[in-house]
Amino acid sequence: MNTGKIKEEPEVLEAVIIRFVGDSGDGMQLTGTQFSDTSAMFGNDIATFPNYPSEIRAPQGSLYGVSGFQVHIGSVEISTPGDEVDLLVAMNPAGLKTNLHAVKPGHTIIIDTDSFTKKNLEKAQYESNPLEDDTLENYRVIEVSMTSLTKMALKDVEGLDNKSITRSKNMFALGMVYWMYDRSTEHTEDFFNKKFKSKPTVIEANTKVLKAGYNYANTLELIPNAYTISPAKMDAGTYRIIMGNTATAWGFLAAAEKSGLELFLGSYPITPATDILHELVKHKHFGVKAFQAEDEIAGIASAIGASFAGDLAITTTSGPGLALKGEALGLAMMIELPLVVVNVQRGGPSTGLPTKTEQSDLLQAMYGRNGESPVIVIAASTPADCFDFAYQACKLALEHMTPVILLTDGYIANGSAPWKIKSVAEMPEIKHNKITEVSEDWHPYNRDEATLARNWAVPGTAGLEHRVGGLEKDKVTGNVSYVPENHEHMTKIRAEKVERVKNYIPDIKTEFAETGDLLVVGWGGTYGSLHSAVKELNEQGYSKIGLAHFNYINPLPKNTKEVLSRFKKVVVCELNNGQFSKILSGQFSGISILQFNKVQGLPFGNSELIQEFKQLVQ
């Protein structure tokens, strides 16, 4: 090997898609996150997709125990983590077998050959070694003895056992990829120094292996040159890479600051929503009160109590937890208190696919309570706008005195993207209906004429004593009432209150075509996939295809029917069996709604969407 190789000038690329795969103990999530953060620091636009098993530690080497992290970086607009992979880093045979289909023919695979033992090949159900047959003949394969080279790099570091040494091999892979794509190791070295400041041996080990991988790639003749991706053109401002769950938590913090209320979170840990709880716990200095309840019901019940006491109250969960919270959510709707319920959707039903994405809780959010129990339902679209819709959920709940369900999903909650940092001063005003003074004609169910929101009288305020509970209320006094006409009046006014929210939300706007042959409709976390596919089709000359993506589900924007009517065909794309299409079909007669659905625990792929849309406009 020519160790004196001269590094050529890096080849400039617009974008690249990289996937790191291995056992759940191989550190693929950390590896992918470090590469993503480094690229974001460089100024690239970015989208990520972590994909890992639901078991805490699946059997080593098994096909279903593969953990992966995909990152798409570019100097151009990046809307999705991408479909076909330019570079696959496979730390074991199982990772190779379950991900080979995603690699573009002719592109690169880096393989840790030390892991391709007879035992691991059998676990991955290989009949022969793919490194020795024709399995990989259509790819550019770089075979590296990563485990052996990691041990060699750490032979002089004292205080490390064999397990700790082997665990560092992911940094060898990361170092190689840093060299290949002209990235600096500096950010990751700083990360080591902060993360392991009390463990100098760990810092030394990871830093050495990272540099060893970088230098190995630099001298490896199989890699003729490095590549580089220029910084993306973005609006001026200060950016940071942010995950959807973190953005959601920060949106709540901003809403509490803007409204002047203390923030209360009552929650029970559940995948993939738990990180919102973890993030808010870090910010007690902002007055956050975070309560980890004993179960889902206690979580929402504590939040209702906090709302009754005058706090901005939220509770977080995923699909199974939303089912458990249903009765208490009906209570919050009945007594008309502001409450935000976050549902980070995952594959169902029952325990289902805890770490995989899905959009199958929409009808549960809309109708999953006994009686006539309407609530506001909104959905975030990207990791970054989880911040905006968490903020908006609080604004709607406080200004309209009713619960709001905020839907995100595992894809955007665990994914990350650049986010332009905002100040609280530039966020929309949040008003609330809290009253502190007694008037002669005060009653707990006096309502704002425009919004129908009732008064919010905090317990302990002299003269504002009143009753709350799950029994039907008198329309004025709030006392228990069994009068039939009163019940019908209250049922209708609670529904009308939610319906009037459409006067306070923006109209739906189409992207690309405003009228034409096909309108692609989506909601929530499918935005990046749909936007990317329709954008590519427009660039190919399909100028009569538009995109309408919904964030407000209940109520729908006022101009929804008018927008749907502008196109010859309407196709609703969802990661479920057609829940939003049922809602649209039920509300708007005379409009034919087509469906394109996927229920695999995975997001839409760009190529499958483009193929479907082309068929619809033929």
Coordinates of C-alpha atoms in Angstrom, one line a residue:
M1 CA 0.0 0.0 0.0
N2 CA 1.3 3.4 -0.9
T3 CA 1.2 5.3 2.4
G4 CA 2.6 8.4 0.8
K5 CA -0.5 9.0 -1.3
I6 CA -1.2 12.6 -2.1
K7 CA -4.8 13.6 -1.5
E8 CA -6.5 15.0 -4.6
E9 CA -8.9 17.9 -4.6
P10 CA -12.3 16.8 -3.3
E11 CA -15.0 16.2 -6.0
V12 CA -17.9 18.5 -5.4
L13 CA -21.4 16.9 -4.9
E14 CA -24.8 18.5 -4.5
A15 CA -26.0 15.9 -2.0
V16 CA -25.2 12.5 -0.6
I17 CA -27.2 9.9 1.3
I18 CA -25.2 7.8 3.9
R19 CA -26.5 4.9 6.0
F20 CA -24.7 3.4 9.0
V21 CA -26.0 0.0 10.1
G22 CA -24.9 -2.6 12.6
D23 CA -26.0 -4.3 15.9
S24 CA -28.0 -2.2 18.3
G25 CA -24.8 -2.2 20.5
D26 CA -22.5 -0.9 17.7
G27 CA -23.3 2.8 18.3
M28 CA -24.9 3.5 14.9
Q29 CA -27.2 6.2 16.3
L30 CA -24.2 8.0 17.9
T31 CA -22.2 7.6 14.7
G32 CA -25.0 9.0 12.5
T33 CA -25.7 11.8 14.9
Q34 CA -22.1 13.0 15.0
F35 CA -21.8 13.0 11.2
S36 CA -25.1 14.9 11.0
D37 CA -24.1 17.5 13.6
T38 CA -20.7 18.0 11.9
S39 CA -22.4 18.5 8.5
A40 CA -24.9 20.9 10.0
M41 CA -22.0 22.9 11.5
F42 CA -20.4 23.0 8.1
G43 CA -23.7 24.6 6.8
N44 CA -25.3 21.7 4.8
D45 CA -29.0 21.3 4.7
I46 CA -29.8 18.0 6.3
A47 CA -32.4 15.4 7.1
T48 CA -32.0 12.3 9.2
F49 CA -33.8 9.0 9.8
P50 CA -32.9 6.8 12.8
N51 CA -34.2 3.3 12.5
Y52 CA -33.7 0.9 15.3
P53 CA -35.3 -2.2 16.9
S54 CA -37.8 -2.0 19.7
E55 CA -36.0 -4.5 21.9
I56 CA -33.6 -3.0 24.4
R57 CA -30.9 -5.3 23.2
A58 CA -31.9 -7.6 20.4
P59 CA -29.8 -10.8 19.9
Q60 CA -26.4 -9.9 18.6
G61 CA -26.0 -10.5 14.9
S62 CA -29.7 -11.1 14.3
L63 CA -31.6 -9.7 11.3
Y64 CA -34.2 -8.0 13.4
G65 CA -31.6 -6.6 15.7
V66 CA -30.1 -4.3 13.1
S67 CA -29.9 -0.6 14.1
G68 CA -29.5 2.0 11.4
F69 CA -29.1 5.8 11.0
Q70 CA -29.5 7.4 7.6
V71 CA -28.5 11.0 6.8
H72 CA -29.0 13.1 3.7
I73 CA -26.9 16.2 3.4
G74 CA -26.6 18.7 0.6
S75 CA -25.9 22.1 -0.7
V76 CA -29.4 22.1 -2.1
E77 CA -32.8 21.9 -0.4
I78 CA -33.1 18.6 1.5
S79 CA -36.7 17.5 2.4
T80 CA -36.3 13.9 3.2
P81 CA -33.6 11.4 4.4
G82 CA -33.7 10.0 0.9
D83 CA -34.3 6.7 -0.7
E84 CA -31.4 5.1 -2.5
V85 CA -28.1 5.2 -0.6
D86 CA -24.8 6.5 -1.9
L87 CA -22.7 5.0 0.9
L88 CA -23.6 2.1 3.2
V89 CA -21.4 1.4 6.2
A90 CA -22.2 -2.2 7.4
M91 CA -20.7 -3.3 10.6
N92 CA -21.9 -6.9 10.4
P93 CA -23.5 -9.4 7.9
A94 CA -27.1 -8.7 9.2
G95 CA -26.7 -5.0 8.5
L96 CA -25.5 -5.8 5.0
K97 CA -28.3 -8.2 4.2
T98 CA -31.1 -6.0 5.5
N99 CA -29.9 -2.8 3.8
L100 CA -28.1 -3.9 0.6
H101 CA -31.3 -3.3 -1.4
A102 CA -31.1 0.4 -0.7
V103 CA -27.7 1.0 -2.2
K104 CA -27.5 2.4 -5.7
P105 CA -25.7 0.1 -8.1
G106 CA -22.1 1.2 -8.6
H107 CA -22.0 3.0 -5.3
T108 CA -19.9 2.3 -2.2
I109 CA -20.2 -0.2 0.7
I110 CA -17.7 -0.1 3.6
I111 CA -17.7 -3.5 5.4
D112 CA -16.1 -4.5 8.7
T113 CA -14.6 -7.9 7.6
D114 CA -13.8 -8.9 11.1
S115 CA -17.5 -9.4 11.8
F116 CA -18.1 -11.8 8.8
T117 CA -17.5 -14.9 10.8
K118 CA -19.2 -18.2 10.2
K119 CA -21.4 -17.7 13.2
N120 CA -22.5 -14.2 12.2
L121 CA -23.1 -15.3 8.6
E122 CA -25.4 -18.0 9.8
K123 CA -27.3 -15.6 12.1
A124 CA -27.8 -13.4 9.0
Q125 CA -29.1 -16.4 7.1
Y126 CA -26.3 -16.3 4.5
E127 CA -25.6 -19.6 2.8
S128 CA -22.2 -18.3 1.7
N129 CA -20.0 -15.4 2.4
P130 CA -21.2 -12.4 0.3
L131 CA -17.6 -11.1 0.3
E132 CA -16.5 -14.2 -1.6
D133 CA -19.4 -14.8 -4.0
D134 CA -21.0 -12.5 -6.6
T135 CA -23.5 -10.9 -4.2
L136 CA -21.7 -7.6 -4.2
E137 CA -20.4 -7.5 -7.8
N138 CA -22.6 -4.5 -8.7
Y139 CA -21.1 -2.3 -5.9
R140 CA -17.8 -0.7 -5.0
V141 CA -16.8 -2.6 -1.9
I142 CA -14.2 -1.4 0.6
E143 CA -13.3 -4.2 3.0
V144 CA -11.8 -3.0 6.3
S145 CA -10.7 -5.0 9.3
M146 CA -12.2 -2.4 11.6
T147 CA -12.2 -4.4 14.8
S148 CA -8.6 -5.4 14.4
L149 CA -7.5 -1.9 13.4
T150 CA -9.3 -0.5 16.4
K151 CA -7.5 -2.9 18.7
M152 CA -4.2 -1.9 17.1
A153 CA -4.9 1.8 17.6
L154 CA -5.7 1.3 21.3
K155 CA -2.9 -1.2 22.2
D156 CA -1.1 1.5 24.2
V157 CA -4.1 2.8 26.0
E158 CA -4.3 1.5 29.6
G159 CA -7.5 0.8 31.5
L160 CA -9.7 -0.5 28.7
D161 CA -11.1 -4.0 28.6
N162 CA -11.7 -5.9 25.4
K163 CA -15.4 -5.0 25.3
S164 CA -14.7 -1.3 25.6
I165 CA -12.0 -1.5 22.9
T166 CA -14.4 -3.3 20.4
R167 CA -17.2 -0.8 21.2
S168 CA -15.0 2.0 19.8
K169 CA -14.9 0.6 16.2
N170 CA -17.9 2.8 15.2
M171 CA -15.5 5.8 15.6
F172 CA -13.1 4.1 13.1
A173 CA -16.0 4.0 10.6
L174 CA -16.9 7.6 11.3
G175 CA -13.3 8.7 10.8
M176 CA -13.3 7.0 7.4
V177 CA -16.5 8.7 6.3
Y178 CA -15.2 12.1 7.6
W179 CA -12.3 11.8 5.3
M180 CA -14.4 10.6 2.3
Y181 CA -16.7 13.6 2.6
D182 CA -14.1 16.2 3.6
R183 CA -15.4 16.7 7.1
S184 CA -13.4 17.8 10.1
T185 CA -13.1 15.6 13.2
E186 CA -13.0 18.7 15.5
H187 CA -16.7 18.8 16.4
T188 CA -16.7 15.1 17.4
E189 CA -13.5 15.6 19.5
D190 CA -15.2 18.4 21.3
F191 CA -18.2 16.2 21.9
F192 CA -15.9 13.5 23.5
N193 CA -14.3 16.1 25.8
K194 CA -17.7 17.3 27.0
K195 CA -19.5 14.0 27.1
F196 CA -16.8 12.1 28.9
K197 CA -15.0 14.8 30.8
S198 CA -14.8 12.7 33.9
K199 CA -13.5 9.7 31.9
P200 CA -10.2 10.8 30.3
T201 CA -9.4 7.2 29.1
V202 CA -12.7 7.1 27.1
I203 CA -11.9 10.4 25.5
E204 CA -8.4 9.2 24.6
A205 CA -9.7 5.9 23.2
N206 CA -12.4 7.4 21.0
T207 CA -10.3 10.2 19.7
K208 CA -7.5 7.8 18.8
V209 CA -9.8 5.5 16.9
L210 CA -11.5 8.4 15.1
K211 CA -8.2 9.7 13.9
A212 CA -7.1 6.2 13.0
G213 CA -10.1 5.7 10.7
Y214 CA -9.5 9.1 9.2
N215 CA -5.9 8.4 8.4
Y216 CA -6.6 4.9 7.2
A217 CA -9.1 6.3 4.6
N218 CA -6.5 8.9 3.6
T219 CA -3.9 6.2 2.8
L220 CA -6.3 3.6 1.3
E221 CA -5.9 3.3 -2.5
L222 CA -9.4 1.9 -2.9
I223 CA -10.7 5.4 -2.1
P224 CA -9.2 7.5 -4.9
N225 CA -10.4 10.9 -3.6
A226 CA -12.6 12.6 -1.2
Y227 CA -15.9 14.4 -1.9
T228 CA -17.3 17.6 -0.6
I229 CA -20.8 19.1 -0.3
S230 CA -20.8 22.9 -0.2
P231 CA -22.9 24.8 2.4
A232 CA -26.5 25.2 1.5
K233 CA -28.1 28.6 0.8
M234 CA -30.4 29.4 3.7
D235 CA -32.1 32.5 5.0
A236 CA -29.9 34.6 7.2
G237 CA -30.0 33.7 10.9
T238 CA -28.6 31.4 13.6
Y239 CA -29.3 27.7 13.1
R240 CA -28.9 24.6 15.0
I241 CA -29.7 21.0 14.2
I242 CA -32.8 19.9 16.2
M243 CA -34.8 16.7 16.7
G244 CA -38.6 16.8 16.5
N245 CA -39.1 15.9 20.1
T246 CA -36.7 18.6 21.3
A247 CA -38.4 21.1 19.1
T248 CA -41.7 20.2 20.6
A249 CA -40.4 20.7 24.1
W250 CA -38.9 24.0 23.2
G251 CA -42.2 25.1 21.6
F252 CA -43.9 24.5 24.9
L253 CA -41.3 26.5 26.8
A254 CA -41.8 29.5 24.4
A255 CA -45.6 29.3 24.8
A256 CA -45.3 29.4 28.5
E257 CA -43.0 32.4 28.4
K258 CA -45.2 34.2 25.9
S259 CA -48.4 33.5 27.8
G260 CA -46.9 34.4 31.2
L261 CA -48.0 31.0 32.6
E262 CA -46.1 28.3 34.4
L263 CA -45.7 25.1 32.4
F264 CA -46.8 21.7 33.8
L265 CA -46.1 18.4 32.2
G266 CA -47.8 15.3 33.5
S267 CA -46.6 12.3 31.6
Y268 CA -45.8 8.6 31.6
P269 CA -42.8 7.3 29.6
I270 CA -43.6 5.7 26.3
T271 CA -41.7 5.3 23.0
P272 CA -41.2 7.5 21.0
A273 CA -42.5 10.4 23.1
T274 CA -40.4 10.1 26.2
D275 CA -37.7 12.5 25.0
I276 CA -40.1 15.4 25.3
L277 CA -40.3 14.6 29.1
H278 CA -36.5 14.2 29.2
E279 CA -36.0 17.6 27.5
L280 CA -38.4 19.6 29.7
V281 CA -36.9 18.1 32.9
K282 CA -33.7 19.9 32.0
H283 CA -35.4 23.3 32.1
K284 CA -36.7 23.6 35.7
H285 CA -35.0 27.0 35.8
F286 CA -37.7 28.2 33.4
G287 CA -40.4 27.3 35.9
V288 CA -41.2 23.9 34.3
K289 CA -43.0 21.5 36.6
A290 CA -42.5 18.0 35.2
F291 CA -44.2 15.0 36.8
Q292 CA -43.5 11.4 35.8
A293 CA -46.8 9.7 36.7
E294 CA -47.4 6.1 37.5
D295 CA -49.4 5.5 34.4
E296 CA -51.0 7.2 31.4
I297 CA -54.3 8.0 33.2
A298 CA -52.5 9.6 36.1
G299 CA -50.4 11.7 33.7
I300 CA -53.4 13.3 32.0
A301 CA -55.3 13.6 35.2
S302 CA -52.5 15.5 36.8
A303 CA -52.3 17.8 33.8
I304 CA -56.1 18.5 34.1
G305 CA -55.6 19.4 37.7
A306 CA -52.8 21.8 36.8
S307 CA -54.9 23.4 34.1
F308 CA -57.7 23.9 36.6
A309 CA -55.2 25.6 38.9
G310 CA -54.2 28.0 36.1
D311 CA -51.1 26.4 34.5
L312 CA -50.3 25.8 30.9
A313 CA -50.8 22.0 31.1
I314 CA -49.6 19.4 28.7
T315 CA -49.3 15.6 28.6
T316 CA -47.3 13.5 26.1
T317 CA -47.9 10.0 24.8
S318 CA -48.1 7.6 21.9
G319 CA -51.0 5.7 20.4
P320 CA -51.6 3.1 23.2
G321 CA -51.3 5.9 25.8
L322 CA -53.8 8.1 23.9
A323 CA -56.3 5.2 24.1
L324 CA -55.8 5.1 27.9
K325 CA -56.2 8.9 28.2
G326 CA -59.5 8.9 26.3
E327 CA -61.9 9.2 29.3
A328 CA -59.9 11.9 31.0
L329 CA -59.6 13.8 27.7
G330 CA -63.3 13.8 27.5
L331 CA -63.4 15.2 31.0
A332 CA -61.1 18.1 30.0
M333 CA -63.4 18.7 27.0
M334 CA -66.5 18.6 29.2
I335 CA -65.3 21.1 31.8
E336 CA -63.7 23.2 29.0
L337 CA -60.2 23.5 30.3
P338 CA -57.1 24.3 28.1
L339 CA -54.9 21.2 27.7
V340 CA -52.4 20.0 25.1
V341 CA -52.1 16.3 24.4
V342 CA -49.1 15.3 22.3
N343 CA -49.4 12.0 20.5
V344 CA -46.1 10.9 18.9
Q345 CA -47.6 8.2 16.6
R346 CA -46.0 4.8 16.1
G347 CA -46.9 1.5 14.4
G348 CA -50.0 -0.2 15.9
P349 CA -52.3 -1.6 17.0
S350 CA -51.6 -2.6 20.6
T351 CA -47.9 -2.5 21.3
G352 CA -47.4 -2.8 17.5
L353 CA -44.1 -1.4 16.2
P354 CA -42.9 0.9 19.0
T355 CA -39.8 2.3 17.2
K356 CA -41.4 2.5 13.7
T357 CA -43.5 5.4 12.2
E358 CA -47.1 5.4 11.3
Q359 CA -50.1 7.8 10.9
S360 CA -52.8 5.5 12.2
D361 CA -54.0 7.4 15.2
L362 CA -55.9 10.2 13.3
L363 CA -59.3 8.7 13.7
Q364 CA -58.6 7.9 17.4
A365 CA -57.7 11.6 17.9
M366 CA -60.8 12.7 16.1
Y367 CA -63.4 10.3 17.6
G368 CA -61.7 8.2 20.3
R369 CA -63.9 9.3 23.2
N370 CA -67.4 8.4 24.4
G371 CA -70.2 10.8 23.6
E372 CA -70.0 13.9 21.4
S373 CA -66.5 14.9 22.3
P374 CA -64.9 17.2 19.7
V375 CA -61.4 18.6 20.3
I376 CA -59.0 20.6 18.2
V377 CA -56.6 18.3 16.2
I378 CA -53.4 19.6 14.6
A379 CA -50.3 18.0 13.2
A380 CA -46.7 18.9 12.7
S381 CA -44.9 18.2 9.4
T382 CA -41.1 18.4 10.0
P383 CA -38.7 18.1 12.9
A384 CA -38.2 21.8 12.9
D385 CA -41.8 22.9 12.7
C386 CA -42.7 20.7 15.7
F387 CA -41.6 23.9 17.6
D388 CA -44.2 26.0 15.8
F389 CA -47.0 23.6 16.2
A390 CA -46.3 22.9 19.8
Y391 CA -46.5 26.7 20.3
Q392 CA -49.7 26.9 18.2
A393 CA -51.3 24.0 20.2
C394 CA -50.8 26.0 23.4
K395 CA -52.2 29.2 21.8
L396 CA -55.3 27.4 20.5
A397 CA -55.9 25.6 23.8
L398 CA -55.6 28.8 25.9
E399 CA -57.5 31.1 23.6
H400 CA -60.4 28.7 22.9
M401 CA -60.6 26.9 26.3
T402 CA -60.6 23.4 25.0
P403 CA -58.1 20.5 24.7
V404 CA -55.8 20.3 21.6
I405 CA -54.3 17.1 20.3
L406 CA -50.9 17.6 18.6
L407 CA -50.0 14.8 16.3
T408 CA -46.4 14.1 15.4
D409 CA -44.9 10.7 14.6
G410 CA -41.7 8.7 15.2
Y411 CA -40.3 9.7 11.8
I412 CA -40.1 13.5 12.6
A413 CA -39.9 13.1 16.4
N414 CA -36.6 11.2 16.1
G415 CA -35.4 12.8 12.9
S416 CA -33.5 16.0 12.8
A417 CA -33.1 19.0 10.6
P418 CA -31.7 22.6 10.7
W419 CA -33.9 25.0 12.6
K420 CA -33.6 28.7 12.5
I421 CA -33.5 29.9 16.2
K422 CA -36.4 32.2 17.1
S423 CA -36.8 34.7 19.9
V424 CA -40.0 34.7 22.0
A425 CA -40.5 38.3 21.0
E426 CA -41.1 37.4 17.4
M427 CA -43.7 34.7 18.2
P428 CA -47.4 35.4 17.9
E429 CA -49.2 36.8 20.9
I430 CA -51.0 34.3 23.2
K431 CA -54.0 35.5 25.1
H432 CA -55.9 33.5 27.7
N433 CA -59.3 33.8 29.4
K434 CA -58.1 33.8 33.0
I435 CA -60.1 36.2 35.1
T436 CA -59.1 37.5 38.6
E437 CA -61.9 40.1 39.3
V438 CA -65.5 39.4 40.2
S439 CA -68.3 41.2 38.4
E440 CA -72.0 41.2 39.3
D441 CA -73.0 39.1 36.3
W442 CA -70.1 36.6 36.5
H443 CA -70.8 33.0 35.8
P444 CA -68.3 30.2 35.0
Y445 CA -69.9 29.6 31.6
N446 CA -70.0 33.2 30.4
R447 CA -68.5 33.0 26.9
D448 CA -66.5 35.2 24.5
E449 CA -68.9 36.1 21.7
A450 CA -66.4 35.4 19.0
T451 CA -64.7 32.2 20.2
L452 CA -67.3 30.9 22.6
A453 CA -64.4 30.3 25.1
R454 CA -65.6 30.3 28.7
N455 CA -64.1 32.1 31.6
W456 CA -61.0 30.6 33.3
A457 CA -61.5 31.2 37.0
V458 CA -58.6 29.9 39.1
P459 CA -59.5 28.2 42.4
G460 CA -58.7 30.3 45.4
T461 CA -59.9 33.5 43.9
A462 CA -62.5 35.0 46.3
G463 CA -65.9 35.2 44.6
L464 CA -65.0 33.0 41.7
E465 CA -65.9 29.7 43.4
H466 CA -67.6 27.3 41.0
R467 CA -68.1 23.6 40.3
V468 CA -66.4 21.4 37.7
G469 CA -66.8 17.7 36.9
G470 CA -67.8 15.2 34.3
L471 CA -71.6 15.6 34.8
E472 CA -73.4 17.9 32.4
K473 CA -73.3 21.6 33.3
D474 CA -76.0 24.2 33.3
K475 CA -75.2 26.5 30.4
V476 CA -74.8 29.6 32.7
T477 CA -74.2 28.6 36.3
G478 CA -72.1 25.4 35.7
N479 CA -74.2 23.5 38.2
V480 CA -75.1 19.9 37.4
S481 CA -78.1 19.8 35.0
Y482 CA -80.1 16.9 33.6
V483 CA -82.4 19.2 31.6
P484 CA -82.6 17.6 28.1
E485 CA -82.7 20.9 26.2
N486 CA -79.7 22.1 28.2
H487 CA -77.6 19.0 27.3
E488 CA -78.4 19.5 23.6
H489 CA -77.4 23.2 23.9
M490 CA -74.1 22.4 25.6
T491 CA -73.3 19.6 23.2
K492 CA -73.8 21.9 20.2
I493 CA -72.0 24.8 21.7
R494 CA -68.9 22.7 22.5
A495 CA -68.9 21.5 18.9
E496 CA -69.4 25.0 17.6
K497 CA -66.6 26.3 19.7
V498 CA -64.2 23.9 18.0
E499 CA -65.7 24.7 14.6
R500 CA -65.1 28.4 15.0
V501 CA -61.4 27.8 15.4
K502 CA -61.3 27.8 11.5
N503 CA -61.7 31.6 11.8
Y504 CA -58.3 31.7 13.5
I505 CA -56.2 29.4 11.4
P506 CA -54.7 30.0 8.0
D507 CA -56.3 28.9 4.7
I508 CA -54.7 25.9 3.0
K509 CA -52.4 26.8 0.2
T510 CA -51.1 24.7 -2.6
E511 CA -47.5 24.4 -3.6
F512 CA -46.4 24.2 -7.2
A513 CA -49.6 24.1 -9.3
E514 CA -52.7 26.0 -8.1
T515 CA -55.0 24.2 -10.5
G516 CA -54.4 21.2 -12.8
D517 CA -54.6 17.5 -13.3
L518 CA -53.6 16.1 -9.9
L519 CA -53.6 17.4 -6.3
V520 CA -51.4 15.5 -3.9
V521 CA -52.8 15.7 -0.4
G522 CA -51.0 14.8 2.8
W523 CA -50.9 15.7 6.4
G524 CA -48.4 15.6 9.3
G525 CA -45.0 14.0 8.9
T526 CA -45.3 12.9 5.3
Y527 CA -44.6 16.5 4.1
G528 CA -41.0 16.1 3.2
S529 CA -41.6 13.0 1.1
L530 CA -44.5 14.4 -0.7
H531 CA -42.9 17.8 -1.3
S532 CA -39.7 16.2 -2.6
A533 CA -41.7 13.9 -5.1
V534 CA -44.0 16.7 -6.4
K535 CA -41.0 19.1 -6.7
E536 CA -39.1 16.5 -8.8
L537 CA -42.1 15.9 -11.0
N538 CA -42.5 19.6 -11.7
E539 CA -38.9 19.8 -12.6
Q540 CA -39.5 17.0 -15.1
G541 CA -42.2 19.0 -16.7
Y542 CA -45.3 17.8 -14.9
S543 CA -46.4 21.3 -14.2
K544 CA -50.1 20.5 -13.4
I545 CA -49.4 18.6 -10.2
G546 CA -49.9 20.5 -6.9
L547 CA -49.4 19.7 -3.3
A548 CA -51.8 20.6 -0.4
H549 CA -50.4 19.6 3.0
F550 CA -52.6 19.9 6.0
N551 CA -51.6 20.8 9.5
Y552 CA -55.0 21.7 10.8
I553 CA -57.3 18.6 10.8
N554 CA -60.2 19.6 13.2
P555 CA -61.4 22.0 12.1
L556 CA -60.2 22.0 8.5
P557 CA -59.3 25.3 6.9
K558 CA -62.3 27.2 5.5
N559 CA -61.2 27.0 1.9
T560 CA -60.5 23.2 1.9
K561 CA -63.4 22.3 -0.5
E562 CA -62.6 25.1 -2.9
V563 CA -58.9 24.0 -3.2
L564 CA -59.8 20.3 -3.7
S565 CA -62.2 21.3 -6.4
R566 CA -59.5 23.0 -8.6
F567 CA -58.0 19.7 -9.7
K568 CA -59.2 16.9 -11.9
K569 CA -57.9 14.2 -9.5
V570 CA -57.2 14.3 -5.7
V571 CA -55.0 11.6 -4.1
V572 CA -54.5 11.5 -0.4
C573 CA -51.2 9.9 0.7
E574 CA -51.0 8.5 4.2
L575 CA -49.1 6.0 6.3
N576 CA -52.3 4.2 7.3
N577 CA -55.2 2.6 5.4
G578 CA -56.9 5.9 4.5
Q579 CA -58.0 7.8 7.6
F580 CA -57.7 11.4 6.4
S581 CA -59.3 10.4 3.1
K582 CA -62.3 9.2 5.1
I583 CA -62.5 12.5 6.9
L584 CA -62.4 14.5 3.6
S585 CA -64.9 12.2 1.9
G586 CA -67.3 12.5 4.8
Q587 CA -67.1 16.3 4.9
F588 CA -67.0 17.1 1.2
S589 CA -69.5 15.3 -1.0
G590 CA -69.1 15.4 -4.8
I591 CA -65.3 15.2 -4.7
S592 CA -63.7 11.9 -5.6
I593 CA -60.9 11.1 -3.3
L594 CA -58.2 8.6 -4.4
Q595 CA -55.8 7.0 -1.9
F596 CA -52.2 5.9 -1.8
N597 CA -51.3 4.2 1.4
K598 CA -48.4 2.5 3.1
V599 CA -48.3 0.7 6.4
Q600 CA -44.8 -0.8 6.8
G601 CA -43.4 1.2 9.7
L602 CA -41.4 3.2 7.1
P603 CA -41.9 6.6 5.5
F604 CA -42.8 7.0 1.8
G605 CA -40.0 6.6 -0.6
N606 CA -39.5 9.2 -3.3
S607 CA -39.4 6.7 -6.2
E608 CA -42.7 5.0 -5.2
L609 CA -44.5 8.3 -4.9
I610 CA -43.2 9.5 -8.3
Q611 CA -44.3 6.3 -10.0
E612 CA -47.8 6.5 -8.5
F613 CA -48.3 10.1 -9.4
K614 CA -47.1 9.6 -13.0
Q615 CA -49.7 6.8 -13.4
L616 CA -52.5 9.0 -12.1
V617 CA -51.8 11.8 -14.7
Q618 CA -51.4 9.5 -17.7

